[in-house]
PDB file of C-alpha atoms in Angstrom:
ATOM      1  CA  UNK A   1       5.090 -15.047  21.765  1.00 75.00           C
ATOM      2  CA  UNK A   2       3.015 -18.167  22.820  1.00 82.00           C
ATOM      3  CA  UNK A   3       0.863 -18.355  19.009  1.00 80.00           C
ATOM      4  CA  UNK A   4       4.704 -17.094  17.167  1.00 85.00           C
ATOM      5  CA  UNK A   5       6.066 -20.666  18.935  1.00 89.00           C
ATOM      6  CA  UNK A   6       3.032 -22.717  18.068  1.00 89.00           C
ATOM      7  CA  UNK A   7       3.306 -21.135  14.399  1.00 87.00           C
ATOM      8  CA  UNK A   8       6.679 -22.711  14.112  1.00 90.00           C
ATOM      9  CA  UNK A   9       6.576 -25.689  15.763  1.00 90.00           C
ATOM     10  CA  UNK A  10       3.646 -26.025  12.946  1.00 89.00           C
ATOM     11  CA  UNK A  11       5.834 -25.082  10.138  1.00 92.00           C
ATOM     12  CA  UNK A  12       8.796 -27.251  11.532  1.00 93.00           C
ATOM     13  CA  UNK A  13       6.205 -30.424  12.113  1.00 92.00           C
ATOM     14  CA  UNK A  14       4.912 -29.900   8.424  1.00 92.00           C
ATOM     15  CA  UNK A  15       8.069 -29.634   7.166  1.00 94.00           C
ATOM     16  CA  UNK A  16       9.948 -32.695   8.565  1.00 94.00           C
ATOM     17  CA  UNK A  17       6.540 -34.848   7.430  1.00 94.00           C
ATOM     18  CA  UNK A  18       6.683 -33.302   3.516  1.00 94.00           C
ATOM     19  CA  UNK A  19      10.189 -34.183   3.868  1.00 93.00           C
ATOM     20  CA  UNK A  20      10.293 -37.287   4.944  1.00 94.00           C
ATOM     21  CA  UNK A  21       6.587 -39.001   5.434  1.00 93.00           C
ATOM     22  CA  UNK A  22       8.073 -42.682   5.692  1.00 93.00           C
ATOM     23  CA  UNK A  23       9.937 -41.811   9.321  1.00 92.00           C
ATOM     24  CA  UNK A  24       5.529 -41.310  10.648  1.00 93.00           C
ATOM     25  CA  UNK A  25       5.090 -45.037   9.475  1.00 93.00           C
ATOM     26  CA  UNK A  26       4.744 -45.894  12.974  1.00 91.00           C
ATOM     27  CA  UNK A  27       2.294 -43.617  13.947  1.00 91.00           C
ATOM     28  CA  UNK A  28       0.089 -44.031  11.223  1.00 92.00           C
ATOM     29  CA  UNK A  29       0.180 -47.647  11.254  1.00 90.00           C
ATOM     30  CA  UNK A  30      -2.418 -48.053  13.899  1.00 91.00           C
ATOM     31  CA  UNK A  31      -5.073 -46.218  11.631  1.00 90.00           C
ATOM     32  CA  UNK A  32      -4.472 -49.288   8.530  1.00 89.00           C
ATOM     33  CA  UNK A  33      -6.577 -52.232   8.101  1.00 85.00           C
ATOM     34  CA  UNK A  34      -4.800 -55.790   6.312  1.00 82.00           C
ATOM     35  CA  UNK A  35      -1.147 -54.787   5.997  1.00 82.00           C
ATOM     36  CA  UNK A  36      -1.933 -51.302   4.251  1.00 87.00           C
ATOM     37  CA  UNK A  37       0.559 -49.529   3.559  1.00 91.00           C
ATOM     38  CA  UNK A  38       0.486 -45.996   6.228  1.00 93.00           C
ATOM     39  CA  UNK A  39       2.021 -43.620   4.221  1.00 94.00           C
ATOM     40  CA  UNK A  40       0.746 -42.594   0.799  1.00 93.00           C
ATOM     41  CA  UNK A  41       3.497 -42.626  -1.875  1.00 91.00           C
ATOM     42  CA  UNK A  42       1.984 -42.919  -4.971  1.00 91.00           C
ATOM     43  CA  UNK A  43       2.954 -39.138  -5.351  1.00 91.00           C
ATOM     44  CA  UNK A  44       5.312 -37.650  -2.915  1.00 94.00           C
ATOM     45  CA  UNK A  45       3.324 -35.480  -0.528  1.00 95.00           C
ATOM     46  CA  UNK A  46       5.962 -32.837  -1.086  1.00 95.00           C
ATOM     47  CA  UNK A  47       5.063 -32.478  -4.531  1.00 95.00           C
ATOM     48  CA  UNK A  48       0.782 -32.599  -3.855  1.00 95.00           C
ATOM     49  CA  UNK A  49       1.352 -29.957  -1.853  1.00 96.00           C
ATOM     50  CA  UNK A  50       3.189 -28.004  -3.623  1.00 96.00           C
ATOM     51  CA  UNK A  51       0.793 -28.447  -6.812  1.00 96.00           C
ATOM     52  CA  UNK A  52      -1.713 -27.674  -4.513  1.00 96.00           C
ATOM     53  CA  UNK A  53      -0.717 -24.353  -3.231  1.00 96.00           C
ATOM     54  CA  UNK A  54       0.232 -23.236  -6.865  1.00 96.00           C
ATOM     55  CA  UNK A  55      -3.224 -23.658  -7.598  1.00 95.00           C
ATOM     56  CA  UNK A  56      -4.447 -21.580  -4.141  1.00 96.00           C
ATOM     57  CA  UNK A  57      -1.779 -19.005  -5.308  1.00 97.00           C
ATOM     58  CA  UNK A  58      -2.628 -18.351  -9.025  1.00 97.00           C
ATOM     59  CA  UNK A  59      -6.339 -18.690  -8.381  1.00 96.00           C
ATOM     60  CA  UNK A  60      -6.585 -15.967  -5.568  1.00 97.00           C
ATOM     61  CA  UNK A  61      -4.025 -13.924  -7.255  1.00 97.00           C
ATOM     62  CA  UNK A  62      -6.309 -13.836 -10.383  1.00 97.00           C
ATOM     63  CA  UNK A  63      -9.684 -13.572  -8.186  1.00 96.00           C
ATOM     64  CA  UNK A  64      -7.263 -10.409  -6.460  1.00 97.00           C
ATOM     65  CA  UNK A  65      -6.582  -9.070  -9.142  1.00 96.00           C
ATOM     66  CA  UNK A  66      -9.796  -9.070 -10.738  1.00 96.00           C
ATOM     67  CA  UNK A  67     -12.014  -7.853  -7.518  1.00 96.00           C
ATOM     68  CA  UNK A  68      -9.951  -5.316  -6.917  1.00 96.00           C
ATOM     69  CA  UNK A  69     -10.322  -4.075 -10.310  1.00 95.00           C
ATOM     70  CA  UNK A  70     -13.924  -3.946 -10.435  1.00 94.00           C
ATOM     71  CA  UNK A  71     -14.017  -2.256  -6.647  1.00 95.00           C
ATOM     72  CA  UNK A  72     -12.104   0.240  -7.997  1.00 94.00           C
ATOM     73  CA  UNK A  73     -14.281   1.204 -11.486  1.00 93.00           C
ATOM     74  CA  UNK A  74     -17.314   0.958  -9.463  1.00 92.00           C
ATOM     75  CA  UNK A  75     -16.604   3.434  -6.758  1.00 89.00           C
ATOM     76  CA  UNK A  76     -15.420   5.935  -9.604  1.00 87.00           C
ATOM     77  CA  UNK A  77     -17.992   8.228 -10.229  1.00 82.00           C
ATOM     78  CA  UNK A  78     -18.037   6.940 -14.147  1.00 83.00           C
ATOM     79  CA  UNK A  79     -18.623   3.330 -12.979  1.00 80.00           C
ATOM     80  CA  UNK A  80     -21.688   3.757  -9.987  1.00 83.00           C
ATOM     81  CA  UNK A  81     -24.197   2.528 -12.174  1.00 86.00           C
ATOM     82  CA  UNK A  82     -22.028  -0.639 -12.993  1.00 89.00           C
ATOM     83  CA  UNK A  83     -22.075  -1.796  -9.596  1.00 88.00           C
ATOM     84  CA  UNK A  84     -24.992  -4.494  -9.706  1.00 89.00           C
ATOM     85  CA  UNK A  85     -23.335  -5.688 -12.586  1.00 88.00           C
ATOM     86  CA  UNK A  86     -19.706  -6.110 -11.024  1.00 89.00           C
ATOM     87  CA  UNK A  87     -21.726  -7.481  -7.760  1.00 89.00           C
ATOM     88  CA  UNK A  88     -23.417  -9.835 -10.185  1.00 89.00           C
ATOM     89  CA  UNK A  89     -20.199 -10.769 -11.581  1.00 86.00           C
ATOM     90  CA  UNK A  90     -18.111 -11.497  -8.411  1.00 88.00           C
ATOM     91  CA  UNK A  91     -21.415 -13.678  -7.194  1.00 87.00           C
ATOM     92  CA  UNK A  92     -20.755 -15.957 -10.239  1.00 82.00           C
ATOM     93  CA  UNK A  93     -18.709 -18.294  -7.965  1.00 77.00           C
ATOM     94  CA  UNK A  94     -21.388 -18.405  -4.845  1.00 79.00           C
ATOM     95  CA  UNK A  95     -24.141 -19.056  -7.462  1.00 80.00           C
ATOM     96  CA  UNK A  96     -22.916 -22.659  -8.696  1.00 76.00           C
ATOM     97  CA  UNK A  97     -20.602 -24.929  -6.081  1.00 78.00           C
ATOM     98  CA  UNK A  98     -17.153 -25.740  -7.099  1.00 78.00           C
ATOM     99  CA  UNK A  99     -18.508 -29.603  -7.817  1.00 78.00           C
ATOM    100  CA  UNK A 100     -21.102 -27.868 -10.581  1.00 79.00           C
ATOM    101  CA  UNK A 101     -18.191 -25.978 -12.120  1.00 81.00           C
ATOM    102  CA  UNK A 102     -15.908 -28.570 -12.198  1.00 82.00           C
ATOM    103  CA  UNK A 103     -18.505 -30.608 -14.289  1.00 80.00           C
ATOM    104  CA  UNK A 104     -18.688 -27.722 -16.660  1.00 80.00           C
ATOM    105  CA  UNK A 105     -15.714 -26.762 -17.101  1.00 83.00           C
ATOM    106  CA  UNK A 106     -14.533 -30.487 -18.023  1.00 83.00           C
ATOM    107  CA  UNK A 107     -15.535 -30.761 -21.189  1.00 84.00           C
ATOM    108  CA  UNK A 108     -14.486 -27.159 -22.348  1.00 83.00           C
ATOM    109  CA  UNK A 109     -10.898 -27.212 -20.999  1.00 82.00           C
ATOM    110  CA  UNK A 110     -10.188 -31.334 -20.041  1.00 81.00           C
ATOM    111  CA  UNK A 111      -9.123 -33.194 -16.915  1.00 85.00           C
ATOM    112  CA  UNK A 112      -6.561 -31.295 -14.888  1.00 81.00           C
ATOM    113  CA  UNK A 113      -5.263 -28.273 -13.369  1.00 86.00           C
ATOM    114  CA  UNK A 114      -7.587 -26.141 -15.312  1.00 87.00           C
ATOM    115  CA  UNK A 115     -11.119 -26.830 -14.687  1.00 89.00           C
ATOM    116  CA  UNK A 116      -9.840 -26.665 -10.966  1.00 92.00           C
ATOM    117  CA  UNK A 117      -8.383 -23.049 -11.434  1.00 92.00           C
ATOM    118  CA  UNK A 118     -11.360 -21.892 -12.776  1.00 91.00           C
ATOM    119  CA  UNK A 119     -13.493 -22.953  -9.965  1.00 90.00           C
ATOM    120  CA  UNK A 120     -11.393 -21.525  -7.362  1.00 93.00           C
ATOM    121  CA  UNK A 121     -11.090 -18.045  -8.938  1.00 94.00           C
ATOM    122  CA  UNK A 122     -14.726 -17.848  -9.071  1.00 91.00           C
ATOM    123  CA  UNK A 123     -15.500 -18.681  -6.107  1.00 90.00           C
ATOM    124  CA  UNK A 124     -12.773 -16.345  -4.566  1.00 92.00           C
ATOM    125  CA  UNK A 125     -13.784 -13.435  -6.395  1.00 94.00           C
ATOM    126  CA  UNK A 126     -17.183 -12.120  -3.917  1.00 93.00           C
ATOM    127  CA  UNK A 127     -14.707 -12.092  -0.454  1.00 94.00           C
ATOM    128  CA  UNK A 128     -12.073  -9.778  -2.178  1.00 96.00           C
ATOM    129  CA  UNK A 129     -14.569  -7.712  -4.080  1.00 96.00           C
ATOM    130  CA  UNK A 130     -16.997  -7.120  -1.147  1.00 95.00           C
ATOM    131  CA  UNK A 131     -14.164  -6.367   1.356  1.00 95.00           C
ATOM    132  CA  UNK A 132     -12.277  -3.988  -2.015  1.00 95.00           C
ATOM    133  CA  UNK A 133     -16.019  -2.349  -1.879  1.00 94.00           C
ATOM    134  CA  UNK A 134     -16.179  -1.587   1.526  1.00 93.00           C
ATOM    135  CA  UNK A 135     -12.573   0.102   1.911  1.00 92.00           C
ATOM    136  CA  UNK A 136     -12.654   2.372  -0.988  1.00 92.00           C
ATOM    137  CA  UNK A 137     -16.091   3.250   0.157  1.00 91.00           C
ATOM    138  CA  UNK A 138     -15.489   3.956   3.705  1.00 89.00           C
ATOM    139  CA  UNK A 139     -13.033   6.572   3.078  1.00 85.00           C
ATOM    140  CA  UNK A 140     -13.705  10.277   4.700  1.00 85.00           C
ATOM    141  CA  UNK A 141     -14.782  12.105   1.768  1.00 85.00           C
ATOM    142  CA  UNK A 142     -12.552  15.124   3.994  1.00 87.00           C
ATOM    143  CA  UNK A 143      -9.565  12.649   2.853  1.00 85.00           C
ATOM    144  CA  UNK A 144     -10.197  12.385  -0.879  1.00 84.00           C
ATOM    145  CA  UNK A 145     -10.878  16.453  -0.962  1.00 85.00           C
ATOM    146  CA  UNK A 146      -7.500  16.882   0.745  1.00 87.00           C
ATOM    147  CA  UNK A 147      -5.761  14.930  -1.343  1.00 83.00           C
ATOM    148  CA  UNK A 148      -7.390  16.875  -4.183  1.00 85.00           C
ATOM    149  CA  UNK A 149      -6.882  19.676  -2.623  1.00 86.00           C
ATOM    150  CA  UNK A 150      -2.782  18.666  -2.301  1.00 86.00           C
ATOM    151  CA  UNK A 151      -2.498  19.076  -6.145  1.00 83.00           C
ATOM    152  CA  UNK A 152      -3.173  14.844  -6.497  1.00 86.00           C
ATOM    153  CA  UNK A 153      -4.579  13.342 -10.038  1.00 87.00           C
ATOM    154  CA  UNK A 154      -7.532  11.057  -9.270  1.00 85.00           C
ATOM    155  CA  UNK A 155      -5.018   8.276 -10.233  1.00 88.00           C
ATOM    156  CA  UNK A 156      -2.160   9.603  -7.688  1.00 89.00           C
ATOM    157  CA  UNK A 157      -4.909   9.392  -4.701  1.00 90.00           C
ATOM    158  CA  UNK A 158      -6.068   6.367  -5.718  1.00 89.00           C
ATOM    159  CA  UNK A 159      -2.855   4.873  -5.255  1.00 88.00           C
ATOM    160  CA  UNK A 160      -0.924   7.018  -2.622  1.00 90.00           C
ATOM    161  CA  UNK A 161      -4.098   7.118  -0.592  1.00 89.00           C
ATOM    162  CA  UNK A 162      -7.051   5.427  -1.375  1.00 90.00           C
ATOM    163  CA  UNK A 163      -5.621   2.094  -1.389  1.00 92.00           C
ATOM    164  CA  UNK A 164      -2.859   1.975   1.192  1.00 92.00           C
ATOM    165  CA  UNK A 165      -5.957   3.133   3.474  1.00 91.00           C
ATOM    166  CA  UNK A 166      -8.281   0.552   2.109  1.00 93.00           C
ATOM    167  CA  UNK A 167      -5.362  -2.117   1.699  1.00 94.00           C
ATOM    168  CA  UNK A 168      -6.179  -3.690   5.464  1.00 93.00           C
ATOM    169  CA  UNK A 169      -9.839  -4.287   5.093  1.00 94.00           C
ATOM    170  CA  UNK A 170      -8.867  -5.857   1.629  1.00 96.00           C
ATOM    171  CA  UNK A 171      -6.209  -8.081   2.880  1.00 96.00           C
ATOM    172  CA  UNK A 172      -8.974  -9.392   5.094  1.00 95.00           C
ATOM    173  CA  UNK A 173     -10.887 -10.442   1.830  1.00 96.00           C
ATOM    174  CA  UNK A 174      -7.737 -12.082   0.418  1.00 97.00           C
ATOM    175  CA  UNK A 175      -7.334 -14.032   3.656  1.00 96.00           C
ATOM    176  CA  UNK A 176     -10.553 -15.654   3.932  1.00 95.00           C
ATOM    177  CA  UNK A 177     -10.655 -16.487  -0.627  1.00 95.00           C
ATOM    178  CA  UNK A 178      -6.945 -18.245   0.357  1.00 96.00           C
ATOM    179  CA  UNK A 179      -8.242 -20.378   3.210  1.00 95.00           C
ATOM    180  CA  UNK A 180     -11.380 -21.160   0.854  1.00 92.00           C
ATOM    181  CA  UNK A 181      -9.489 -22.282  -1.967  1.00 94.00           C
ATOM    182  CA  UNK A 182      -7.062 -24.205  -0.078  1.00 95.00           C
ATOM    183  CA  UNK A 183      -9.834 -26.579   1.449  1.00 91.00           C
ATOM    184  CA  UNK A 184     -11.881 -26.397  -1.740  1.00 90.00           C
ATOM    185  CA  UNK A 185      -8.500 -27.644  -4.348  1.00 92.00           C
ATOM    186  CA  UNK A 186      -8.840 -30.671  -2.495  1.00 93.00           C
ATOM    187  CA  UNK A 187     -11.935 -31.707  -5.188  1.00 89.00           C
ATOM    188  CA  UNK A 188      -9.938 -31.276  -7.938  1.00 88.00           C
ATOM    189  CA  UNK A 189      -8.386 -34.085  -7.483  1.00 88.00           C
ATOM    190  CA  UNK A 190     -11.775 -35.665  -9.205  1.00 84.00           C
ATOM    191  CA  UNK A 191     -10.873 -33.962 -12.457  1.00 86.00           C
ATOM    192  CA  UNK A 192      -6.859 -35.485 -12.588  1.00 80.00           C
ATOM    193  CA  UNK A 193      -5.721 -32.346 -10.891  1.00 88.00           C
ATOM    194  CA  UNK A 194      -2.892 -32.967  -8.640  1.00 90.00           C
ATOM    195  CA  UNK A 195      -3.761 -31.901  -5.070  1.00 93.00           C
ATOM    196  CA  UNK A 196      -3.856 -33.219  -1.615  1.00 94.00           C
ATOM    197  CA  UNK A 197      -7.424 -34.768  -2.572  1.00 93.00           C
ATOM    198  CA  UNK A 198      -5.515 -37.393  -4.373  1.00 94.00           C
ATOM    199  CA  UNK A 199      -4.563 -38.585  -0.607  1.00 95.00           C
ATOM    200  CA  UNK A 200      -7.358 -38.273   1.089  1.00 95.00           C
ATOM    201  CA  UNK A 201      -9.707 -39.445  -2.036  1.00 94.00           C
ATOM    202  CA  UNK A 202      -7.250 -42.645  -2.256  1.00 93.00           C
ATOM    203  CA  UNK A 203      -7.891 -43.222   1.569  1.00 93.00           C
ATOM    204  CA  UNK A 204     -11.650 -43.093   0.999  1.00 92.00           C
ATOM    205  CA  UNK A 205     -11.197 -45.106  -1.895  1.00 90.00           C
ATOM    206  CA  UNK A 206      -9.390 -47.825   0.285  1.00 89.00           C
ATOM    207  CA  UNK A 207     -11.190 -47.376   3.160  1.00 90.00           C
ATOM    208  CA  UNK A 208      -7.320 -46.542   4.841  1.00 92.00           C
ATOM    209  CA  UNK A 209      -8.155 -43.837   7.846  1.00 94.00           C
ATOM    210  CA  UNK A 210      -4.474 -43.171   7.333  1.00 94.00           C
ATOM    211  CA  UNK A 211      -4.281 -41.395   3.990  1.00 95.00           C
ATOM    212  CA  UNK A 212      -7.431 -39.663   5.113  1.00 95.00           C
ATOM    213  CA  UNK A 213      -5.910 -38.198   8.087  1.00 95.00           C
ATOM    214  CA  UNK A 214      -2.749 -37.569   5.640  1.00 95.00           C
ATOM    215  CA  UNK A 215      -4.311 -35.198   3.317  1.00 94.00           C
ATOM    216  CA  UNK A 216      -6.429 -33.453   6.006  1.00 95.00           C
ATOM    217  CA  UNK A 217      -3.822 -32.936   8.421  1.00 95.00           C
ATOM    218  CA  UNK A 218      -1.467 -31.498   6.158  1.00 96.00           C
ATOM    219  CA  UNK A 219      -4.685 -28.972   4.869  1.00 96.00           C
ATOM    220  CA  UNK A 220      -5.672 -27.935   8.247  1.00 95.00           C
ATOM    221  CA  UNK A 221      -2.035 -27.063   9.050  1.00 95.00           C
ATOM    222  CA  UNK A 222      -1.287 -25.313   5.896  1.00 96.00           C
ATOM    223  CA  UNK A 223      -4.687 -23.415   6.478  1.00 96.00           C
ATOM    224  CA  UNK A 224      -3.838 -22.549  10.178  1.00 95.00           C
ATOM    225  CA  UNK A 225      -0.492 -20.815   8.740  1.00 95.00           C
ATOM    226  CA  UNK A 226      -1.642 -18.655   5.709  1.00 96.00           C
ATOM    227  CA  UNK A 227      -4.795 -17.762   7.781  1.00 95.00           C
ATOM    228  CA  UNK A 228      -2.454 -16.588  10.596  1.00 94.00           C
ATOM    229  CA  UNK A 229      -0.100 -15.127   7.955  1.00 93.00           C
ATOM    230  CA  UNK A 230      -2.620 -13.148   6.646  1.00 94.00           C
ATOM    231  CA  UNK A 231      -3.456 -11.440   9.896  1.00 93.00           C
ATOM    232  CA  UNK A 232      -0.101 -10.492  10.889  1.00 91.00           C
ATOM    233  CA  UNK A 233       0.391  -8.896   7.083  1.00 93.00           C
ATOM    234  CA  UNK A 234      -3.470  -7.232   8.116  1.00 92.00           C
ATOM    235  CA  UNK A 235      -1.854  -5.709  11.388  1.00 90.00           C
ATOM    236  CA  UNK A 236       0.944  -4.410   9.603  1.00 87.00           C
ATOM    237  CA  UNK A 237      -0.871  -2.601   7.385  1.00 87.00           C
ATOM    238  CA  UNK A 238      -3.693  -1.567   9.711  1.00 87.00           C
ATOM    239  CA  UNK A 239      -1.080   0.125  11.729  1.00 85.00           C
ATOM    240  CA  UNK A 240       1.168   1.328   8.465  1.00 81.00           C
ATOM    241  CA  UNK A 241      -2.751   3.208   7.527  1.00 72.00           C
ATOM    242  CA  UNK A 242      -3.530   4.500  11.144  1.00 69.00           C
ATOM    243  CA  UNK A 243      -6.160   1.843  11.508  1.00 64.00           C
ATOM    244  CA  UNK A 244      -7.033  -0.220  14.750  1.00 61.00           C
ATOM    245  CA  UNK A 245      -6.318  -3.573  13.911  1.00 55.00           C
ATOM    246  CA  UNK A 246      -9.469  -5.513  13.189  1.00 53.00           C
TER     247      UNK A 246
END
């Protein structure tokens, strides 16, 4: 009850400052130097945000979508010998940091929300995959044969009961790719994209501890809430699949 209170006084606290930012003038005021201004309006913070968590969205949804996919050929007996191949691909993202990709993926695809979108998907994709690998793998073989057994096609267990029972362990992956992306979108904000960056890159910029604390307070809250989001939705289903909740 204690962590469901904090939650919300969280999500009320963000909201009322994405709302309206100008009202925390006074507290912020302290943290300018020569009449700066305390609140950064260039862009409304309403609509960084937003932008922002588009990106976190599509990118993980993609990197989801993807991982999950490739967990799934690979544990098929057709696909076993593909599996260095699919771990090779879903490392892609680990190999080169977001900055390297960024660079990269500049002069292919421009300045904007695209170079940015690429680098998060990679780098979401080994988290899901890994976690997709180890679910589908760690089912009883006694549970696939009774499903057989039950008159199942291998694409009936696959859904009725391979995922649903490996669906907890993979929510775990999506968790942790969200949480990664969120802090990482903040450098694409040095390719035009429009994220939270912008605030705290124009507070570096500046040298205003204000916008700084701006862009990575409204982060770390946003973080704090999907990552607890994401384990509620992981007890849920650990309990929905008869698992203890990790």
């Amino acid at each position: 009850m204690r962590l469901r209170i904090i939650m919300l006084g969280l999500v009320v606290l963000l909201g009322v400052f994405l709302a309206q930012p100008l009202a925390f003038s006074g507290l912020f005021a302290p943290l300018t130097r020569n009449g700066a201004a305390p609140i950064y309006t260039q862009t409304p913070l309403l609509t960084l945000t937003l932008h922002h968590l588009a990106l976190v969205a599509a990118s993980t949804l993609a990197a989801t979508l993807v991982s999950i996919g490739l967990a799934i050929a690979t544990t098929r007996a057709s696909g076993l010998a593909f599996l260095p191949l699919a771990r090779a691909i879903a490392n892609i993202g680990q190999t080169f940091p977001p900055v390297a990709v960024l660079a990269l993926a500049v002069p292919i695809f421009g300045f904007g929300s695209g170079p940015t979108l690429i680098a998060l998907f990679l780098y979401g994709l080994l988290p899901i995959f890994e976690t997709a690998l180890t679910g589908l793998t760690e089912i009883a073989p006694e549970t696939r044969s009774a499903a057989t057994a039950s008159g199942m096609t291998a694409w009936q267990r696959l859904v009725k009961v391979e995922l649903p029972l490996a669906w907890p362990v993979i929510l775990s992956g999506i968790r942790l790719s969200a949480v990664i992306a969120l802090s990482t979108a903040t450098i694409g904000s040095t390719v035009a994209a429009a994220t939270l960056g912008e605030v705290i890159i124009s507070g570096l910029l500046t040298g205003n501890t204000a916008f700084v604390l701006q862009g990575a307070m409204v982060v770390a809250i946003l973080a704090i809430l999907i990552n607890e989001g994401f384990l509620a939705i992981e007890a849920h289903a650990a309990r929905r699949a008869g698992r203890p909740p990790g």
